[in-house]
Short mmCIF file of C-alpha atoms in Angstrom, two decimals:
data_model
loop_
_atom_site.label_atom_id
_atom_site.label_comp_id
_atom_site.label_asym_id
_atom_site.label_seq_id
_atom_site.Cartn_x
_atom_site.Cartn_y
_atom_site.Cartn_z
CA MET A 1 -111.53 53.22 1.87
CA GLU A 2 -109.56 56.04 0.36
CA THR A 3 -105.85 56.51 1.01
CA GLU A 4 -106.42 59.88 2.69
CA ALA A 5 -109.01 58.36 5.04
CA VAL A 6 -106.46 55.76 6.18
CA ALA A 7 -103.81 58.46 6.59
CA THR A 8 -106.20 60.59 8.65
CA LEU A 9 -106.99 57.68 10.98
CA ILE A 10 -103.29 57.12 11.60
CA ARG A 11 -102.57 60.85 12.04
CA ASN A 12 -105.46 61.19 14.50
CA GLY A 13 -104.19 58.24 16.52
CA MET A 14 -100.57 59.37 16.37
CA PRO A 15 -100.51 63.17 16.54
CA GLY A 16 -97.37 64.69 15.11
CA ALA A 17 -96.53 61.66 12.95
CA ARG A 18 -95.67 62.05 9.30
CA VAL A 19 -97.91 59.67 7.37
CA GLU A 20 -97.97 58.71 3.70
CA VAL A 21 -100.46 56.11 2.46
CA THR A 22 -100.72 54.53 -0.98
CA GLY A 23 -103.10 51.84 -2.12
CA ASP A 24 -105.85 50.61 -4.38
CA GLY A 25 -108.92 50.81 -2.17
CA SER A 26 -108.51 47.50 -0.35
CA HIS A 27 -104.76 47.04 0.07
CA PHE A 28 -102.72 49.90 1.47
CA GLU A 29 -99.13 50.67 2.38
CA ALA A 30 -98.37 53.24 5.07
CA VAL A 31 -95.07 54.92 5.79
CA VAL A 32 -95.15 56.40 9.27
CA VAL A 33 -92.43 58.58 10.78
CA SER A 34 -92.75 59.34 14.47
CA ASP A 35 -90.56 60.11 17.46
CA ARG A 36 -92.84 57.72 19.38
CA PHE A 37 -90.93 54.88 17.67
CA VAL A 38 -87.62 55.76 19.33
CA GLY A 39 -86.48 52.82 21.46
CA LYS A 40 -89.36 50.57 20.31
CA LEU A 41 -89.01 47.15 18.70
CA PRO A 42 -90.47 46.76 15.19
CA ILE A 43 -93.46 44.78 16.51
CA GLN A 44 -94.18 47.53 19.05
CA ARG A 45 -94.11 50.12 16.27
CA GLN A 46 -96.48 48.04 14.15
CA ARG A 47 -98.89 47.71 17.06
CA LEU A 48 -98.92 51.47 17.65
CA VAL A 49 -99.98 52.04 14.05
CA MET A 50 -102.41 49.11 13.87
CA THR A 51 -104.23 50.39 16.96
CA THR A 52 -105.20 53.51 15.01
CA VAL A 53 -107.06 51.48 12.36
CA ARG A 54 -108.21 48.44 14.35
CA PRO A 55 -111.97 49.21 14.13
CA GLN A 56 -111.75 49.48 10.33
CA ILE A 57 -109.80 46.22 10.07
CA GLU A 58 -112.20 44.39 12.38
CA SER A 59 -115.21 45.63 10.42
CA GLY A 60 -113.65 44.61 7.09
CA GLU A 61 -113.68 48.19 5.83
CA LEU A 62 -109.88 48.03 5.64
CA HIS A 63 -108.65 44.72 4.28
CA ALA A 64 -104.86 44.92 4.27
CA LEU A 65 -102.32 47.40 5.56
CA SER A 66 -98.58 47.07 5.14
CA ILE A 67 -96.64 49.36 7.46
CA LYS A 68 -93.13 50.77 7.31
CA THR A 69 -92.07 52.68 10.41
CA PHE A 70 -89.19 55.09 10.94
CA THR A 71 -87.95 57.39 13.65
CA PRO A 72 -87.23 60.91 12.36
CA GLU A 73 -83.50 60.08 12.46
CA GLN A 74 -83.98 56.88 10.45
CA TRP A 75 -86.15 58.73 7.95
CA ALA A 76 -83.44 61.36 7.45
CA GLU A 77 -80.89 58.59 6.87
CA GLU A 78 -83.22 57.07 4.25
CA GLY A 79 -83.26 60.39 2.44
CA GLY A 80 -86.87 61.13 3.36
#
C-alpha cells in the first residue's frame, strides 16, 4: 500500500480528521488529529482509527500501522 492510500482510508472513515501517514510500503505510522478523540481513552482512540483500515489489515494488504492520536487542543500544544 501507498501512504496516501492509508491516509485516504482513515480520512474516509473519520471525516474531518487531520491525517498524516508515513511508511515504507508495509509498515506505516499515522498521526491522526480529531475532535472525535475528546474524552476518549487511548485504546478507544486507537480502535476508532483501526476500524477504518480493518479490512486491509485482515487481508494482509496492510501489515503494520502505528498510530498517534491527538485532539485538536493536544495537537496545538504539541506545536502541530
